């Protein structure tokens, strides 16, 4: 029997909460005027994260000239994006280790796609007509598809039905096919999870509207468009997440928000792919 929206919302209510320092870090990283010192203030009260940060910056991937034992130096050496990625991969294993079986994906595929989207969204945000904090775009990109970790289990066995309804034109995109089948799609499930995890705005809004950016509240719309386009760029690198890759609509009104040429886009696809390899290498140490 196919699950209902209420079954899925019930599962979300029981998802393990993020650690208080992870929530605090995401809250700090989502604030418009934050700097590295704010990040240091969060990490230094968490012994496990402090140890992991120091281990990371002293790894082969970063290979500092001399050993770094001071947390502030370590954080400025690694940079905010690496730190936020590290904390999410350590504290939200349901995202970083998700196998995306319901999407016919592979283990780690969701995490890879989230990293790619984070990198691409950051670059796109730099070209936003309304000035955006590109680090916030990175964090939003990193979390945009968390709902897939929930919905994936409920999609198992329904791939043929979904592809069939897409091929027949009964639905416009993969998210609509999810909603038709389950009464909820991965953006709504992701929004519910973001609220359950106490994530601050703009994260819930970006998660909810990344496939329908025009519906986002005006104050978040430029950022949502940046992640919307970043998500498509991530898929265009060819490192797909599974059966849903490239089965979403691109809202061409992104041009009203992002000052980007086709050449810029091609360049960003290349940079996203090489940035991804580097980031993965540093995270795997
Ligand atoms: Fe998505
Ligand atoms: Fe995505």
Short mmCIF file of C-alpha atoms and ligand atoms in Angstrom, two decimals:
data_model
loop_
_atom_site.label_atom_id
_atom_site.label_comp_id
_atom_site.label_asym_id
_atom_site.label_seq_id
_atom_site.Cartn_x
_atom_site.Cartn_y
_atom_site.Cartn_z
CA UNK A 1 0.00 0.00 0.00
CA UNK A 2 1.32 3.43 -0.92
CA UNK A 3 2.03 5.67 2.08
CA UNK A 4 0.02 8.81 2.73
CA UNK A 5 1.18 12.32 3.48
CA UNK A 6 0.35 11.77 7.16
CA UNK A 7 2.53 8.62 7.32
CA UNK A 8 5.43 10.66 5.94
CA UNK A 9 4.89 13.61 8.29
CA UNK A 10 4.78 11.11 11.18
CA UNK A 11 8.19 9.74 10.17
CA UNK A 12 9.59 13.29 10.06
CA UNK A 13 8.37 13.94 13.61
CA UNK A 14 10.48 10.99 14.77
CA UNK A 15 13.70 11.96 12.95
CA UNK A 16 16.62 12.41 15.34
CA UNK A 17 17.25 16.06 16.10
CA UNK A 18 20.49 17.73 15.02
CA UNK A 19 23.00 18.51 17.77
CA UNK A 20 22.52 21.94 19.39
CA UNK A 21 25.86 23.13 17.98
CA UNK A 22 24.90 22.05 14.46
CA UNK A 23 21.63 24.01 14.70
CA UNK A 24 23.49 26.99 16.12
CA UNK A 25 26.08 26.81 13.35
CA UNK A 26 23.37 26.72 10.65
CA UNK A 27 21.62 29.63 12.37
CA UNK A 28 24.82 31.69 12.41
CA UNK A 29 25.68 30.72 8.82
CA UNK A 30 22.19 31.80 7.68
CA UNK A 31 22.46 35.30 9.11
CA UNK A 32 23.10 38.03 6.54
CA UNK A 33 25.94 39.71 8.43
CA UNK A 34 27.96 36.91 9.93
CA UNK A 35 31.69 36.38 9.83
CA UNK A 36 34.18 33.66 10.67
CA UNK A 37 34.43 34.82 14.29
CA UNK A 38 30.75 33.90 14.77
CA UNK A 39 31.50 30.43 13.41
CA UNK A 40 34.49 30.10 15.79
CA UNK A 41 32.23 31.00 18.72
CA UNK A 42 29.94 28.05 17.94
CA UNK A 43 32.60 25.43 17.24
CA UNK A 44 34.78 26.20 20.26
CA UNK A 45 32.08 25.11 22.72
CA UNK A 46 31.78 21.72 21.07
CA UNK A 47 34.78 19.52 21.88
CA UNK A 48 33.99 16.90 19.25
CA UNK A 49 33.60 19.47 16.47
CA UNK A 50 36.75 21.29 17.58
CA UNK A 51 38.70 18.02 17.38
CA UNK A 52 37.23 17.18 13.95
CA UNK A 53 38.01 20.66 12.62
CA UNK A 54 41.64 20.44 13.75
CA UNK A 55 41.95 16.93 12.32
CA UNK A 56 40.52 18.11 9.00
CA UNK A 57 42.84 21.09 8.52
CA UNK A 58 45.89 19.04 9.44
CA UNK A 59 44.98 16.32 6.94
CA UNK A 60 46.86 15.57 3.75
CA UNK A 61 44.20 17.35 1.67
CA UNK A 62 44.87 20.68 3.37
CA UNK A 63 48.52 19.95 4.21
CA UNK A 64 49.34 23.14 6.13
CA UNK A 65 53.03 24.12 6.22
CA UNK A 66 53.09 23.53 9.97
CA UNK A 67 50.62 21.84 12.28
CA UNK A 68 47.60 24.02 13.14
CA UNK A 69 46.46 23.67 16.75
CA UNK A 70 44.60 26.96 17.17
CA UNK A 71 40.87 26.68 16.38
CA UNK A 72 40.45 30.19 14.99
CA UNK A 73 43.33 29.67 12.59
CA UNK A 74 41.99 26.26 11.65
CA UNK A 75 38.57 27.67 10.83
CA UNK A 76 39.91 30.52 8.75
CA UNK A 77 42.22 28.08 6.98
CA UNK A 78 39.42 25.64 6.10
CA UNK A 79 36.80 28.34 5.42
CA UNK A 80 33.15 28.51 6.34
CA UNK A 81 31.84 26.34 3.50
CA UNK A 82 34.06 23.40 4.40
CA UNK A 83 33.12 23.78 8.07
CA UNK A 84 29.38 23.79 7.40
CA UNK A 85 29.81 20.75 5.12
CA UNK A 86 31.82 18.94 7.79
CA UNK A 87 29.24 19.60 10.48
CA UNK A 88 26.34 18.50 8.27
CA UNK A 89 28.09 15.32 7.16
CA UNK A 90 28.93 14.43 10.76
CA UNK A 91 25.62 15.30 12.40
CA UNK A 92 23.05 14.49 9.70
CA UNK A 93 24.09 11.01 8.60
CA UNK A 94 20.63 10.34 7.22
CA UNK A 95 21.53 12.92 4.56
CA UNK A 96 25.22 12.20 4.04
CA UNK A 97 24.78 8.39 3.95
CA UNK A 98 21.42 8.24 2.19
CA UNK A 99 21.30 5.61 -0.57
CA UNK A 100 18.40 7.23 -2.48
CA UNK A 101 17.08 3.75 -3.27
CA UNK A 102 13.61 5.13 -4.07
CA UNK A 103 15.21 7.34 -6.73
CA UNK A 104 17.27 4.47 -8.09
CA UNK A 105 20.34 6.37 -6.85
CA UNK A 106 23.50 5.24 -5.08
CA UNK A 107 24.88 5.54 -1.57
CA UNK A 108 26.21 9.05 -1.03
CA UNK A 109 24.48 10.28 -4.19
CA UNK A 110 22.30 12.74 -2.29
CA UNK A 111 25.27 14.13 -0.40
CA UNK A 112 27.26 14.55 -3.63
CA UNK A 113 24.34 16.33 -5.28
CA UNK A 114 23.92 18.62 -2.27
CA UNK A 115 27.64 19.53 -2.33
CA UNK A 116 27.49 20.22 -6.08
CA UNK A 117 24.38 22.37 -5.64
CA UNK A 118 26.02 24.25 -2.76
CA UNK A 119 29.07 25.10 -4.90
CA UNK A 120 26.99 26.03 -7.95
CA UNK A 121 24.49 28.11 -5.93
CA UNK A 122 27.36 30.05 -4.38
CA UNK A 123 28.75 30.97 -7.80
CA UNK A 124 25.31 31.82 -9.17
CA UNK A 125 24.57 33.98 -6.10
CA UNK A 126 27.65 36.05 -6.90
CA UNK A 127 25.89 37.06 -10.12
CA UNK A 128 22.60 37.97 -8.42
CA UNK A 129 21.21 41.40 -9.32
CA UNK A 130 20.20 41.90 -5.69
CA UNK A 131 23.39 41.51 -3.63
CA UNK A 132 23.35 38.14 -1.84
CA UNK A 133 25.63 36.59 0.75
CA UNK A 134 27.11 33.79 -1.35
CA UNK A 135 28.04 31.73 1.73
CA UNK A 136 24.36 31.61 2.66
CA UNK A 137 23.61 30.38 -0.86
CA UNK A 138 26.20 27.62 -0.28
CA UNK A 139 24.53 26.52 2.98
CA UNK A 140 21.07 26.60 1.38
CA UNK A 141 22.33 24.55 -1.58
CA UNK A 142 23.84 22.03 0.82
CA UNK A 143 20.45 21.44 2.45
CA UNK A 144 18.04 22.02 -0.44
CA UNK A 145 17.17 18.34 -1.08
CA UNK A 146 17.07 17.01 2.51
CA UNK A 147 13.47 15.97 1.88
CA UNK A 148 14.67 13.28 -0.54
CA UNK A 149 16.21 11.38 2.38
CA UNK A 150 12.66 11.07 3.78
CA UNK A 151 10.68 10.56 0.58
CA UNK A 152 13.13 8.06 -0.94
CA UNK A 153 11.97 5.16 1.26
CA UNK A 154 8.34 5.77 0.32
CA UNK A 155 9.12 5.85 -3.41
CA UNK A 156 10.62 2.35 -3.42
CA UNK A 157 8.80 0.14 -5.91
CA UNK A 158 7.02 3.07 -7.57
CA UNK A 159 9.66 4.15 -10.06
CA UNK A 160 7.82 2.70 -13.06
CA UNK A 161 4.57 4.46 -12.04
CA UNK A 162 6.38 7.79 -11.70
CA UNK A 163 8.22 7.51 -15.01
CA UNK A 164 5.00 6.46 -16.68
CA UNK A 165 3.08 9.48 -15.43
CA UNK A 166 5.96 11.75 -16.52
CA UNK A 167 6.14 10.15 -19.97
CA UNK A 168 2.37 10.47 -20.43
CA UNK A 169 2.59 14.14 -19.52
CA UNK A 170 0.22 13.72 -16.55
CA UNK A 171 2.65 15.71 -14.42
CA UNK A 172 5.16 18.44 -15.30
CA UNK A 173 8.14 17.31 -13.27
CA UNK A 174 9.44 14.74 -10.80
CA UNK A 175 8.32 16.66 -7.71
CA UNK A 176 4.74 16.75 -9.04
CA UNK A 177 4.94 13.01 -9.70
CA UNK A 178 5.98 12.48 -6.07
CA UNK A 179 3.07 14.59 -4.89
CA UNK A 180 0.62 12.72 -7.14
CA UNK A 181 1.77 9.40 -5.71
CA UNK A 182 2.30 10.29 -2.04
CA UNK A 183 0.37 13.51 -1.46
CA UNK A 184 3.65 15.26 -0.62
CA UNK A 185 6.87 15.92 -2.57
CA UNK A 186 10.49 16.14 -1.41
CA UNK A 187 10.33 19.95 -1.09
CA UNK A 188 7.35 19.78 1.30
CA UNK A 189 8.92 16.89 3.23
CA UNK A 190 12.19 18.86 3.37
CA UNK A 191 10.35 21.90 4.68
CA UNK A 192 8.70 19.82 7.43
CA UNK A 193 12.12 18.37 8.34
CA UNK A 194 13.67 21.86 8.41
CA UNK A 195 10.96 22.99 10.85
CA UNK A 196 11.42 19.81 12.92
CA UNK A 197 15.15 20.56 13.06
CA UNK A 198 14.50 24.17 14.04
CA UNK A 199 16.40 25.52 11.04
CA UNK A 200 16.05 29.28 10.64
CA UNK A 201 14.98 31.19 7.54
CA UNK A 202 15.96 31.40 4.75
CA UNK A 203 16.66 27.63 4.90
CA UNK A 204 13.04 26.36 5.12
CA UNK A 205 11.91 28.69 2.31
CA UNK A 206 14.75 27.69 -0.01
CA UNK A 207 14.11 24.00 0.68
CA UNK A 208 10.38 24.43 0.06
CA UNK A 209 10.54 26.50 -3.13
CA UNK A 210 13.74 25.42 -4.91
CA UNK A 211 11.64 23.90 -7.72
CA UNK A 212 9.03 26.71 -7.70
CA UNK A 213 11.12 29.83 -7.02
CA UNK A 214 8.40 32.26 -8.16
CA UNK A 215 6.27 31.14 -5.18
CA UNK A 216 8.89 32.11 -2.58
CA UNK A 217 8.27 35.21 -0.47
CA UNK A 218 9.75 38.29 -2.10
CA UNK A 219 12.42 38.73 0.57
CA UNK A 220 13.89 35.28 -0.27
CA UNK A 221 13.15 35.12 -3.98
CA UNK A 222 16.60 36.09 -5.34
CA UNK A 223 18.25 33.51 -3.11
CA UNK A 224 15.70 30.83 -4.04
CA UNK A 225 16.33 31.54 -7.73
CA UNK A 226 20.09 31.23 -7.14
CA UNK A 227 19.64 27.78 -5.58
CA UNK A 228 17.03 26.83 -8.22
CA UNK A 229 19.60 27.52 -10.94
CA UNK A 230 22.44 26.03 -8.84
CA UNK A 231 20.44 22.80 -8.59
CA UNK A 232 20.07 22.59 -12.38
CA UNK A 233 23.80 23.36 -12.83
CA UNK A 234 24.58 20.53 -10.38
CA UNK A 235 22.51 18.14 -12.50
CA UNK A 236 24.22 19.41 -15.65
CA UNK A 237 27.62 18.25 -14.36
CA UNK A 238 26.33 14.77 -15.13
CA UNK A 239 26.85 13.53 -11.57
CA UNK A 240 23.23 12.59 -11.18
CA UNK A 241 21.24 11.60 -8.14
CA UNK A 242 19.20 8.93 -9.86
CA UNK A 243 16.03 8.61 -11.88
CA UNK A 244 14.95 12.20 -11.27
CA UNK A 245 18.05 13.86 -12.76
CA UNK A 246 17.08 16.59 -15.26
CA UNK A 247 13.39 15.82 -14.77
CA UNK A 248 12.65 19.19 -13.20
CA UNK A 249 11.59 22.43 -14.86
CA UNK A 250 13.94 25.39 -15.17
CA UNK A 251 12.05 28.63 -14.47
CA UNK A 252 13.55 30.93 -17.09
CA UNK A 253 12.55 33.99 -15.03
CA UNK A 254 15.86 33.39 -13.24
CA UNK A 255 17.16 35.98 -15.72
CA UNK A 256 15.18 38.65 -13.86
CA UNK A 257 17.20 37.85 -10.75
CA UNK A 258 20.58 36.60 -11.95
CA UNK A 259 22.80 38.46 -14.38
CA UNK A 260 24.23 35.42 -16.14
CA UNK A 261 25.19 34.62 -19.73
CA UNK A 262 25.32 31.19 -21.36
CA UNK A 263 29.12 31.43 -21.25
CA UNK A 264 28.99 32.15 -17.50
CA UNK A 265 26.78 29.10 -17.08
CA UNK A 266 29.13 26.85 -19.01
CA UNK A 267 32.03 28.16 -16.91
CA UNK A 268 30.13 27.59 -13.66
CA UNK A 269 29.35 23.99 -14.64
CA UNK A 270 33.10 23.35 -15.10
CA UNK A 271 34.05 25.15 -11.88
CA UNK A 272 31.37 23.33 -9.93
CA UNK A 273 32.69 19.99 -11.06
CA UNK A 274 36.32 20.76 -10.20
CA UNK A 275 35.33 22.44 -6.91
CA UNK A 276 33.35 19.34 -6.04
CA UNK A 277 36.36 17.05 -6.55
CA UNK A 278 38.45 19.26 -4.26
CA UNK A 279 35.80 19.52 -1.57
CA UNK A 280 35.16 15.77 -1.61
CA UNK A 281 38.86 15.08 -1.30
CA UNK A 282 39.16 17.32 1.75
CA UNK A 283 36.05 15.86 3.39
CA UNK A 284 37.14 12.26 2.92
CA UNK A 285 40.27 12.59 4.98
FE1 LIG B 1 14.92 19.04 -5.36
FE1 LIG B 2 18.48 19.05 -6.15
#
